[in-house]
Tab-separated table of C-alpha atoms in Angstrom:
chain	number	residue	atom	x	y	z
A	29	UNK	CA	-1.317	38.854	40.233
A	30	UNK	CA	-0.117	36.483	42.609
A	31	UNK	CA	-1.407	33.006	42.782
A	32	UNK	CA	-4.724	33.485	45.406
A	33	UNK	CA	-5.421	31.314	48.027
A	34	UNK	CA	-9.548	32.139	48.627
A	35	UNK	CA	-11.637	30.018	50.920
A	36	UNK	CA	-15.289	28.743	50.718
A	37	UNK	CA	-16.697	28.308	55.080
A	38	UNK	CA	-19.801	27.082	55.445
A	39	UNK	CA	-21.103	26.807	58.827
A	40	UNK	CA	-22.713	23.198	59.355
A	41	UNK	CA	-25.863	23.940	60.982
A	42	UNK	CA	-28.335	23.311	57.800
A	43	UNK	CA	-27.610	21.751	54.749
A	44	UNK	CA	-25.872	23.723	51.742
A	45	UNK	CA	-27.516	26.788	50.604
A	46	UNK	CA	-28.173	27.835	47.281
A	47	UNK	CA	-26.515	31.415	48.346
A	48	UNK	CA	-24.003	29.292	50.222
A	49	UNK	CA	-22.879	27.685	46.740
A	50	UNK	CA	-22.924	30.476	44.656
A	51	UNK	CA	-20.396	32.245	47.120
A	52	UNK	CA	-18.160	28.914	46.973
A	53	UNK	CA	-18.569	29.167	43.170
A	54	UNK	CA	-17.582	32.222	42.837
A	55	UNK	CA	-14.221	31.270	44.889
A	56	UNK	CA	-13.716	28.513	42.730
A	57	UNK	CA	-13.755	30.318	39.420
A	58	UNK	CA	-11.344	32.628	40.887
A	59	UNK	CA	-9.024	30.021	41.955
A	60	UNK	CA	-9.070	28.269	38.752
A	61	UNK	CA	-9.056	31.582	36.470
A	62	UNK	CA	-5.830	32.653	38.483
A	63	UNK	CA	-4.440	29.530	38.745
A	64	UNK	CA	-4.826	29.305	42.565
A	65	UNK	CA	-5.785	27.284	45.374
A	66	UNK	CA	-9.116	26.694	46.843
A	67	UNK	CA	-9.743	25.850	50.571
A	68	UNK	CA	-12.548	24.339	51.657
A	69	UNK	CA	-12.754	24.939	55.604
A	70	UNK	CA	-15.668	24.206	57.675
A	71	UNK	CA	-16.877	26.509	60.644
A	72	UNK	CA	-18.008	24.403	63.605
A	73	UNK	CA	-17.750	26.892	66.120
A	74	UNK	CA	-21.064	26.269	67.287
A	75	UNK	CA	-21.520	23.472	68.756
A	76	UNK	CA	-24.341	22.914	69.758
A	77	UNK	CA	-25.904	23.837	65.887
A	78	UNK	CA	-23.621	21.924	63.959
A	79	UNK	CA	-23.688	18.179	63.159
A	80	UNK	CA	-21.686	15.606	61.282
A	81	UNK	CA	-24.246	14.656	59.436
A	82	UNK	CA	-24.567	18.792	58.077
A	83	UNK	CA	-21.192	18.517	57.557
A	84	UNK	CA	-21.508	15.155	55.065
A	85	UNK	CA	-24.353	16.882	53.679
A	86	UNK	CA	-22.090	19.866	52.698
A	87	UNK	CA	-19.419	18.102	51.226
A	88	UNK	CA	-21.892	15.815	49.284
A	89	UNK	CA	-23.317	18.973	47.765
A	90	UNK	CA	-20.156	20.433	46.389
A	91	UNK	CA	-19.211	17.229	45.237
A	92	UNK	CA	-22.597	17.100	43.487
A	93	UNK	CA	-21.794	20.215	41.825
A	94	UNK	CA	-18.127	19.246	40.913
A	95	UNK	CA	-16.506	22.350	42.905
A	96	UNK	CA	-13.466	20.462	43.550
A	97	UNK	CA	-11.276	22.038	47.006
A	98	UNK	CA	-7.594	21.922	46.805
A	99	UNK	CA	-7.432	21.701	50.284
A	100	UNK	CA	-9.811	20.861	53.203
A	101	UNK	CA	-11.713	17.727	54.540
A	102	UNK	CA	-10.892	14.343	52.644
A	103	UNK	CA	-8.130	15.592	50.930
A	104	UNK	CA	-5.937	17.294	53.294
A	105	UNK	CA	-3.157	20.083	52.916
A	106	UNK	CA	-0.184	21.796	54.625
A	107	UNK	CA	-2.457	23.715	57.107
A	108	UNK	CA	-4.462	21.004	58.545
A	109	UNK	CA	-6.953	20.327	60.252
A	110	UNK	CA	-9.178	22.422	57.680
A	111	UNK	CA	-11.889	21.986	60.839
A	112	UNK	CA	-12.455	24.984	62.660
A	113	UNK	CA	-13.133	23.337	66.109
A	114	UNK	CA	-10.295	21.678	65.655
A	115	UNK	CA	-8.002	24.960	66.280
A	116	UNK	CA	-9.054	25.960	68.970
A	117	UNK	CA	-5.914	26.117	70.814
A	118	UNK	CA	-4.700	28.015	68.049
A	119	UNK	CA	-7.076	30.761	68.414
A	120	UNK	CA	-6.953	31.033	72.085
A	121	UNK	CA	-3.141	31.449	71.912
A	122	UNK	CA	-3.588	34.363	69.481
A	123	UNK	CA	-6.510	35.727	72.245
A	124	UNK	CA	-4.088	35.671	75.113
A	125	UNK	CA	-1.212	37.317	72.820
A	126	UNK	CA	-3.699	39.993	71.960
A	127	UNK	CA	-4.425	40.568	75.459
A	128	UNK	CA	-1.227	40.245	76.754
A	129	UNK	CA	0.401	42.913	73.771
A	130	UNK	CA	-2.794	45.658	75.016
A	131	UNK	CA	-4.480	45.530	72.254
A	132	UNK	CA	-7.541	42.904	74.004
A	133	UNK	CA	-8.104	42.831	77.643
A	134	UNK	CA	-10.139	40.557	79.811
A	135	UNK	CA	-13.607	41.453	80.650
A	136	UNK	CA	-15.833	40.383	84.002
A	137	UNK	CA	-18.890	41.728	83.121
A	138	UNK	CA	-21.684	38.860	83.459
A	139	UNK	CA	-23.992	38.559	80.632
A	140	UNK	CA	-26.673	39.558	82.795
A	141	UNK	CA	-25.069	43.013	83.870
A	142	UNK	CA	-24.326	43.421	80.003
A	143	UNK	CA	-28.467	43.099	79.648
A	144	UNK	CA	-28.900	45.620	82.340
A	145	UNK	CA	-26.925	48.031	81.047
A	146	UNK	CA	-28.261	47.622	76.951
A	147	UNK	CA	-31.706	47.743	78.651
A	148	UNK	CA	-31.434	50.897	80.639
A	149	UNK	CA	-30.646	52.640	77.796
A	150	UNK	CA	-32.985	51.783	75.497
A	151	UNK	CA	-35.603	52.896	77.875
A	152	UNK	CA	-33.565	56.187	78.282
A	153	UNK	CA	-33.763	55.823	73.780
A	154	UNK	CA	-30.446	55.479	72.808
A	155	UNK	CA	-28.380	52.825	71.968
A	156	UNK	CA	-25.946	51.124	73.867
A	157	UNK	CA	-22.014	49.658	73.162
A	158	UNK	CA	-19.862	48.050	75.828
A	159	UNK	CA	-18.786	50.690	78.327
A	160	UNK	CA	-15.415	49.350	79.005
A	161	UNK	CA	-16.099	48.720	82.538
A	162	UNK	CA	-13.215	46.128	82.555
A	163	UNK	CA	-10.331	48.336	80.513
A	164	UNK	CA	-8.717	49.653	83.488
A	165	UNK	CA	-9.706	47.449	86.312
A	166	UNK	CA	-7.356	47.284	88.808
A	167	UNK	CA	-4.984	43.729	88.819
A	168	UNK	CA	-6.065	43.455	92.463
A	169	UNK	CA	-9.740	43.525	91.034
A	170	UNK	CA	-8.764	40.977	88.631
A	171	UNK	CA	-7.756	38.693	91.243
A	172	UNK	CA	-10.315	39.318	93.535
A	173	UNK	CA	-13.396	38.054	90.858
A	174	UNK	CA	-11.443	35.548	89.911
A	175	UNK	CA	-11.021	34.072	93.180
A	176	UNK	CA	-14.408	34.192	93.293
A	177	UNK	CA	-14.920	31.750	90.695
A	178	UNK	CA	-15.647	34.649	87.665
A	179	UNK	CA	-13.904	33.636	84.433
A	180	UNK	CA	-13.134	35.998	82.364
A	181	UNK	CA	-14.117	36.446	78.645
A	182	UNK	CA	-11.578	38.811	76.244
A	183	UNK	CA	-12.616	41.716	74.408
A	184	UNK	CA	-10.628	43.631	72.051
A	185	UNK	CA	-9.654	47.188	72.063
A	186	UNK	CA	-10.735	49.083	69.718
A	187	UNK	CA	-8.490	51.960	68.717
A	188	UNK	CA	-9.826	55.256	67.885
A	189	UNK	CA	-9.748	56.334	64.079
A	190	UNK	CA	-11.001	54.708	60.815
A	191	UNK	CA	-11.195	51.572	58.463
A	192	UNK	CA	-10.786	51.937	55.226
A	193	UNK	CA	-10.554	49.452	52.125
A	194	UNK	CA	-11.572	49.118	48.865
A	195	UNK	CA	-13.813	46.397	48.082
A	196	UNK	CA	-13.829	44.531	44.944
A	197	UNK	CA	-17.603	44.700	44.508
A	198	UNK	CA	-18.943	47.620	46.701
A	199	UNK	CA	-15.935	50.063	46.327
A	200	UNK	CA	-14.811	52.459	49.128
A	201	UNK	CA	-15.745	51.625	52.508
A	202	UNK	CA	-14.956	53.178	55.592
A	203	UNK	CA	-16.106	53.176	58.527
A	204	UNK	CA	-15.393	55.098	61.806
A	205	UNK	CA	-14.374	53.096	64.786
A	206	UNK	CA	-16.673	54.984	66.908
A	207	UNK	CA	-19.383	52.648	65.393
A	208	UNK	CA	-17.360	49.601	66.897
A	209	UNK	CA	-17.594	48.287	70.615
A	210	UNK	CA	-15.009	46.202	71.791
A	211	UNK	CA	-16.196	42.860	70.672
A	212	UNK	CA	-15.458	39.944	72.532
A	213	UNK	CA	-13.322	37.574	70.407
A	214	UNK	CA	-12.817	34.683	73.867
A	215	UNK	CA	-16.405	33.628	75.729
A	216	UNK	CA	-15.322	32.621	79.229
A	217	UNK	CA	-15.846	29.146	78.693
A	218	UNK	CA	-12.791	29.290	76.827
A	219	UNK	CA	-14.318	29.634	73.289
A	220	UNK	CA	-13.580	31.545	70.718
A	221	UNK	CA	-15.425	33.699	69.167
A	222	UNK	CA	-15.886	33.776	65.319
A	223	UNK	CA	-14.216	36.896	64.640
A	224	UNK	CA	-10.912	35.914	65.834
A	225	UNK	CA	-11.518	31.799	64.565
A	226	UNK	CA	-12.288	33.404	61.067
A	227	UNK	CA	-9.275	35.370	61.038
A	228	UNK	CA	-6.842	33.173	63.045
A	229	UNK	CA	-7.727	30.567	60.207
A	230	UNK	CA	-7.110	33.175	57.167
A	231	UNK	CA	-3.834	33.889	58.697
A	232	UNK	CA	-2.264	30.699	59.175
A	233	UNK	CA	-3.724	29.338	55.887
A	234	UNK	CA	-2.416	32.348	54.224
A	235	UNK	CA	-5.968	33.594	52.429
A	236	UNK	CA	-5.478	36.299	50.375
A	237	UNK	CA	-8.497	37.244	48.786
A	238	UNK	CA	-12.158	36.835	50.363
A	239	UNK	CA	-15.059	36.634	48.660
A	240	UNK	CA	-18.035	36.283	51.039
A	241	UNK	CA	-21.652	37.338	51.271
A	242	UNK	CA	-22.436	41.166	51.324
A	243	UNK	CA	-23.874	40.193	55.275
A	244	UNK	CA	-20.364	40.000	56.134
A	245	UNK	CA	-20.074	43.736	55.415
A	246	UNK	CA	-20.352	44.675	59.123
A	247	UNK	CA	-17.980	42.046	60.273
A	248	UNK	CA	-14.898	43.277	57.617
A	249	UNK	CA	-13.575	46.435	59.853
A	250	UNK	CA	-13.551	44.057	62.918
A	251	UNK	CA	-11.918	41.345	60.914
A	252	UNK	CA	-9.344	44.177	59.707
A	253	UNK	CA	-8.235	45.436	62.924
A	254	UNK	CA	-7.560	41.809	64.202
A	255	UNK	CA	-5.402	41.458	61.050
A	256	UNK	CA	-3.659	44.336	62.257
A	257	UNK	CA	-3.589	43.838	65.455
A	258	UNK	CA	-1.530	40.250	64.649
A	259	UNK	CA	1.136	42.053	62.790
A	260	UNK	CA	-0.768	40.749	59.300
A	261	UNK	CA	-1.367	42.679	56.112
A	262	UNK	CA	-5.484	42.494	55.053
A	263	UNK	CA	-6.700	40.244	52.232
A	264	UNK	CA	-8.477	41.705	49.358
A	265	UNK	CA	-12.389	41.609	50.649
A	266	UNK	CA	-14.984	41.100	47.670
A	267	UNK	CA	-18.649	40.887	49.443
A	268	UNK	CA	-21.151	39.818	46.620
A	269	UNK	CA	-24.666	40.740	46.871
A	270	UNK	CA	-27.737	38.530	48.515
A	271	UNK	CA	-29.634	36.634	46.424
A	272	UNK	CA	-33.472	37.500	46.514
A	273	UNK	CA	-36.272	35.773	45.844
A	274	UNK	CA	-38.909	36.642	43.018
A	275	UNK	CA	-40.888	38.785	45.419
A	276	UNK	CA	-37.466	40.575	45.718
A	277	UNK	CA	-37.014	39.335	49.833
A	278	UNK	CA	-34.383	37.732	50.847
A	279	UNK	CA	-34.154	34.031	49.834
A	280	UNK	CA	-35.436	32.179	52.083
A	281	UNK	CA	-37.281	28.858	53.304
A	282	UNK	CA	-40.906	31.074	52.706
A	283	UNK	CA	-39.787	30.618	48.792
A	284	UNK	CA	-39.346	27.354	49.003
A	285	UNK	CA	-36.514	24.834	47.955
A	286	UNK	CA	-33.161	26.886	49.081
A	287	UNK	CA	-30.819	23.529	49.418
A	288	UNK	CA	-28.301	21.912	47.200
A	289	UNK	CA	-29.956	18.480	47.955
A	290	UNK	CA	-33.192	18.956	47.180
A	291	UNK	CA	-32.720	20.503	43.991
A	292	UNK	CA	-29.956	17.338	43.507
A	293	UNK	CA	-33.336	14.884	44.069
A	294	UNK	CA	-35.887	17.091	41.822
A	295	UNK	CA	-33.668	16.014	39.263
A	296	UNK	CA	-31.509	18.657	37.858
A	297	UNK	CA	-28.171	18.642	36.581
A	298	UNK	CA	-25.067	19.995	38.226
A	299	UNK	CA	-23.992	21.921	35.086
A	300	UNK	CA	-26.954	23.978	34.774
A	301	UNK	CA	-27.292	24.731	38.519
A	302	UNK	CA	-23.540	25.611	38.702
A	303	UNK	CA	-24.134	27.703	35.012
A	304	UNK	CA	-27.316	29.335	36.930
A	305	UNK	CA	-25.960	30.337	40.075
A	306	UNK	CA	-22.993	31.672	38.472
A	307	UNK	CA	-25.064	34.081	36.104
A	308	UNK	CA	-26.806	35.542	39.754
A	309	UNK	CA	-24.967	38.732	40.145
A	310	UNK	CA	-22.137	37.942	37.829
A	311	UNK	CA	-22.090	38.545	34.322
A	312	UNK	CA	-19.236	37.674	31.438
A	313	UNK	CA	-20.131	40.245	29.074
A	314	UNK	CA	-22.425	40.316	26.436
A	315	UNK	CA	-25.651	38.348	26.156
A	316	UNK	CA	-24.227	35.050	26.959
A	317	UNK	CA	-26.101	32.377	29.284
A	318	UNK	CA	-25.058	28.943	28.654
A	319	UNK	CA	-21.647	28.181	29.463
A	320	UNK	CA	-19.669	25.616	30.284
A	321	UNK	CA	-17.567	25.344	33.201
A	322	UNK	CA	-14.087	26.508	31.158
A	323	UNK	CA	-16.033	29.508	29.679
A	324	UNK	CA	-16.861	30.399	32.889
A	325	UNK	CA	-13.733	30.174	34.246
A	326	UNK	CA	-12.101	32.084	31.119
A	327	UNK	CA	-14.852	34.789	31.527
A	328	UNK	CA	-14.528	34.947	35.389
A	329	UNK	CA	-13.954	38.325	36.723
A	330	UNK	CA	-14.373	40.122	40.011
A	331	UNK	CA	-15.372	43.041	38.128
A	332	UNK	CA	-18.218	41.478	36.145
A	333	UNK	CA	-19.659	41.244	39.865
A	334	UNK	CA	-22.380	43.332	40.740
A	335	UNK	CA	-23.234	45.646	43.490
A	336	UNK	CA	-27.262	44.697	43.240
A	337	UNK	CA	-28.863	41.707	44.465
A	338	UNK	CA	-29.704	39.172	42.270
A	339	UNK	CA	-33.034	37.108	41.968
A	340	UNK	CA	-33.297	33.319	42.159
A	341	UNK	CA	-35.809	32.651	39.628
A	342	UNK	CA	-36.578	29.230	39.469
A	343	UNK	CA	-38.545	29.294	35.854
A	344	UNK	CA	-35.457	30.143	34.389
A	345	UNK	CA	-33.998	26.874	36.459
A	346	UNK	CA	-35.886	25.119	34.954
A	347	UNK	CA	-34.719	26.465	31.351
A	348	UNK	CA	-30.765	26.290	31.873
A	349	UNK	CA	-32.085	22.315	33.265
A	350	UNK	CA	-34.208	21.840	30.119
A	351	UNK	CA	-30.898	23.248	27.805
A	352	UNK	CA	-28.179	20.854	29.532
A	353	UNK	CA	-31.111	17.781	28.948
A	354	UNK	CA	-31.081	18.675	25.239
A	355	UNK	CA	-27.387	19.039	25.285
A	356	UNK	CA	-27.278	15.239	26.492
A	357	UNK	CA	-26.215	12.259	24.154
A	358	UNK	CA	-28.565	9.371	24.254
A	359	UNK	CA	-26.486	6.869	25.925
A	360	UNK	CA	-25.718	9.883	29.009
A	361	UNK	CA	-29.767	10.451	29.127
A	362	UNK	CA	-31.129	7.196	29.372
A	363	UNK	CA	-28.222	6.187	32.040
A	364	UNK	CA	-29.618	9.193	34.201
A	365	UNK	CA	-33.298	8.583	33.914
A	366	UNK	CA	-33.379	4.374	33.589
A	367	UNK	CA	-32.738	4.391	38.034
A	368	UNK	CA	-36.794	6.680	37.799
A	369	UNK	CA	-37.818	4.366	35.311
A	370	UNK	CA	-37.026	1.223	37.345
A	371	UNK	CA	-38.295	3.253	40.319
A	372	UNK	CA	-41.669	3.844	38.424
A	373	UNK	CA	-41.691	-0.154	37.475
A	374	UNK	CA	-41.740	0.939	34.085
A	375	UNK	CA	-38.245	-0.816	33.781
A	376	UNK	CA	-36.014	-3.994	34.339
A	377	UNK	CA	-33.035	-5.166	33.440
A	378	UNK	CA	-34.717	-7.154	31.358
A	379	UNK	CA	-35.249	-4.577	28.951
A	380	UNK	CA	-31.625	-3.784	28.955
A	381	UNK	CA	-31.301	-6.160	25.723
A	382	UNK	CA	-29.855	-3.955	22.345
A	383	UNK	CA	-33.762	-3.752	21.169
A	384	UNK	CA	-35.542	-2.546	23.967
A	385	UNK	CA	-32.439	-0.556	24.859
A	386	UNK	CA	-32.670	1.752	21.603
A	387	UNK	CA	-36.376	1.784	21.757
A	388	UNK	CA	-35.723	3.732	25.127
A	389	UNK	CA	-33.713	5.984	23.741
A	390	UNK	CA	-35.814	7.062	21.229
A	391	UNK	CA	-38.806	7.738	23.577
A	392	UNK	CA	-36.892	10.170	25.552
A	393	UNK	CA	-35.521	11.954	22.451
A	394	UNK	CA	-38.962	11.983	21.330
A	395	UNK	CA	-40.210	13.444	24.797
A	396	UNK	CA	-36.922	16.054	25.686
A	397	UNK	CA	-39.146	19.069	24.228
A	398	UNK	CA	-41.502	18.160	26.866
A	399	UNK	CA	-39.419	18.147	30.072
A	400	UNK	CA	-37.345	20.283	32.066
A	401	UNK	CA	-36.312	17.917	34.841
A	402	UNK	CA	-35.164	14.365	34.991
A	403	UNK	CA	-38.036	13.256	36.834
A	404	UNK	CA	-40.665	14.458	34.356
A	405	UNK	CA	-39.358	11.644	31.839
A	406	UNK	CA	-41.625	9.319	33.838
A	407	UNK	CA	-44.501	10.952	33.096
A	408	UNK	CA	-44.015	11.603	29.527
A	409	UNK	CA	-42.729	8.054	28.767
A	410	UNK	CA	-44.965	6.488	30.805
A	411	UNK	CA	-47.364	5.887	27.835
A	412	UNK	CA	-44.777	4.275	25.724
A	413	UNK	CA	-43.401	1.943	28.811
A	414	UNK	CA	-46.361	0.918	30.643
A	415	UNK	CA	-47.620	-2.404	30.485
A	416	UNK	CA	-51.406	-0.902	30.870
A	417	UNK	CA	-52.148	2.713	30.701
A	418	UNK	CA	-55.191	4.232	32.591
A	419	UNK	CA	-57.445	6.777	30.917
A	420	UNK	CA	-60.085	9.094	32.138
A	421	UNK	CA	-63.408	7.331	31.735
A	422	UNK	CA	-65.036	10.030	29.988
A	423	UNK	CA	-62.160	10.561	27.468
A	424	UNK	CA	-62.757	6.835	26.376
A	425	UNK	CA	-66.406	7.018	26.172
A	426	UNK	CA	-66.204	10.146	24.082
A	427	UNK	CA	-63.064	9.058	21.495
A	428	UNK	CA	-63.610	5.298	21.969
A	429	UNK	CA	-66.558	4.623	21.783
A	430	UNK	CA	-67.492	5.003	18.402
A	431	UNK	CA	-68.474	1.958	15.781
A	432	UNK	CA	-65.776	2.378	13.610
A	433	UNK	CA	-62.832	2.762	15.837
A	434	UNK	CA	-60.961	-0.830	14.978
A	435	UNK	CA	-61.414	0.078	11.522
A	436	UNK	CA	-59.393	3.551	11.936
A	437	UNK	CA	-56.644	1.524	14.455
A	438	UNK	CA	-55.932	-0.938	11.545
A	439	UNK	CA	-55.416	1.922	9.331
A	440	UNK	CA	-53.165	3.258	11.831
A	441	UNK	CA	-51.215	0.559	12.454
A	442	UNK	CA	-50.655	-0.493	8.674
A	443	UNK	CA	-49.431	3.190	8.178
A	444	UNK	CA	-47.299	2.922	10.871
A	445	UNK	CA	-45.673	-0.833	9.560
A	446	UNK	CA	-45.270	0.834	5.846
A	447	UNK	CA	-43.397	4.081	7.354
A	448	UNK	CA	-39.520	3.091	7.256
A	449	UNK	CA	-38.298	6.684	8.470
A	450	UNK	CA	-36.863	7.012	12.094
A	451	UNK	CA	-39.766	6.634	14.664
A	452	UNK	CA	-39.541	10.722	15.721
A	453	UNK	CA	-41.972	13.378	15.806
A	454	UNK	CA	-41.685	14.626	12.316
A	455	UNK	CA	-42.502	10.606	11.057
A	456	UNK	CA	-45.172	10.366	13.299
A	457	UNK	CA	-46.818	13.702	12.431
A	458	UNK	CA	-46.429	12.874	9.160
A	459	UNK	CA	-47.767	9.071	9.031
A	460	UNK	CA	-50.970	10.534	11.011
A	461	UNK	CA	-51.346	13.469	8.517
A	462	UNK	CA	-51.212	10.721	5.606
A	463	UNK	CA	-54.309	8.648	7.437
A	464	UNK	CA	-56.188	11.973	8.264
């Protein structure tokens, strides 16, 4: 196989999706299992949605998740600017090529004629595609509207026939080109559509495999023809499936968390989402489930992809989180809970000092079976940290209030100054068991 160039191109009008980073996962392990190059471009074509501060959200996520680009934003590359709005010029030179070769010509038709047109015939109950009013107008015609102040927008031509190719996930696709209208690929403000951004920018960057989101199905013979049409041989196309939620709908906002970012601040760790996602729709063979990054990448395949959707289950989040914890070495798991602990005021750097130092560390080894996310060491250590700890009033008047409750603490706490073993659960079960 050649070395492949694959892209991840996330739109920045919302902050990284958790479908959004699986796809740009997926491209990763590919890139690294083939010893390729990964591009990380980003597709501001609208402008009005997107926003630099999506944008820094984006990037924060995948550096969050440690899917390193090879090219793109902050680290540059040979086909720069790795911005989509930024080539404009670019794509409307390949546009006016297009146009000027046959295979796009320009189109008059005002968006409210267009309306008219798809409206009439759904009241007559069929459906509608562009009518090519504008293929044959007259050059005289041409001039005429656009004396009149009409700009024109470009629309390409669709040739009769079929596209064909064989997917890497889905198989044998074709589709007949009667299905097609000629889709506009330059608005007449000037703009280009995404269609011809998306492949202008896989041209020039010289993208030979992509792996997108099975919604992109519909887009692929368009995207196919342009190649075509610009002299270029097709990438490879691998569409993976949506992920669903547990009700087996698409994942959405209705499920609840769906960003990067907030699963970053619930507190779980960037191996286990990365091992997660990559086990939704792909699988290395066998029974395997926790894996680290180089298995993955040893293991990747396009063929372990599959065709069905795969569901986002967050319980089993939590137990590829709750693995990765226990995988943890002290000195790594107190350095990622102490900033909560300090937030809870149930630390200082006061207590940094070698003593109280280890004592931390053996709390949260002695509450790990307990928690599946960072921030639950709060709770469960809060006990053994807090300078005061409250307790429901009933609970205290039931177990506490008895006559001869100092006498059982002083038994407690002689057993507990006579134990020598490690202070752990088994010790503790076992000093208690001894008073009982």
């Amino acid at each position: 196989m050649i070395r492949p160039r694959v892209r991840f191109a996330p739109s920045p009008t919302g902050y990284l999706h958790v479908g959004g980073a699986r796809t740009a996962l997926f491209n990763w392990l590919f890139a690294r299992r083939h010893g390729g190059t990964f591009v990380l471009r980003i597709e501001d074509t609208d402008p009005e949605r997107s926003s630099d501060e999506m944008v820094a959200g984006i990037l924060e996520s995948m550096r969050w998740l440690g899917l390193a680009w090879d090219e793109g934003p902050g680290v540059g590359g040979p086909h720069a600017p790795y911005f989509q709005s930024q080539r404009f010029g670019r794509h409307r030179e390949l546009a006016n090529q297009l146009v000027a070769s046959g295979r796009a010509y320009k189109c008059y038709c005002s968006q409210e004629l267009l309306q008219e047109k798809r409206e009439a015939a759904e009241r007559a109950g069929g459906g509608w595609k562009y009518d090519r009013t504008c293929l044959n107008l007259s050059a005289e015609d041409a001039r005429r509207l656009e004396a009149s102040g009409v700009q024109p927008a470009a629309r390409f031509k669709v040739p009769e026939g079929k596209t064909s190719y064989d997917d890497r996930v889905r198989g044998h696709i074709e589709v007949d080109h009667g299905q097609i209208e000629d889709f506009v690929i330059l608005r007449s403000n000037g703009l280009p559509i995404y269609h011809l951004s998306v492949v202008a920018d896989d041209i020039d960057m010289g993208i030979t495999h992509v792996i997108r989101g099975d919604d992109h199905i519909s887009n692929t013979p368009k995207h196919i023809l342009l190649w075509q049409a610009l002299g270029k041989t097709p990438p490879e196309f691998a569409h993976v499936p949506l992920i669903l939620g547990t009700d087996k709908k698409k994942l959405s906002k209705r499920h609840g968390i769906t960003s990067v970012t907030e699963y970053e601040r619930l507190g779980y760790l960037p191996d286990a989402m990365v091992n997660f996602l990559g086990l939704l729709g792909w699988s290395p063979g066998g029974d395997r489930e926790v894996m680290s990054r180089d298995e993955m990448v040893a293991s990747f395949s396009l063929d372990g992809i599959s065709g069905g959707a795969a569901v986002f289950d967050p319980e089993k989040l939590d137990w590829f989180n709750g693995q990765y914890l226990a995988q943890l070495a002290p000195e790594p798991l107190v350095q990622c809970v102490k900033p909560l602990l300090q937030a809870a005021g149930l630390w200082d750097y006061e207590h940094d000092a070698l003593p109280r130092h280890e004592w931390l560390q053996r709390v949260l080894q002695l509450v790990l079976p307990r928690v599946k996310r960072l921030p639950d060491f709060v709770d469960q250590a809060r006990p053994f940290l807090a300078a005061t700890v409250d307790y429901d009033p009933e609970a205290v008047r039931k177990y506490l209030g008895t006559a001869d409750l100092d006498d059982h603490l002083e038994t407690l706490i002689i057993a507990f100054e006579a134990d020598t073993g490690p202070f752990d659960e088994l010790s503790i079960e076992r000093v208690l068991r001894g008073v009982a």
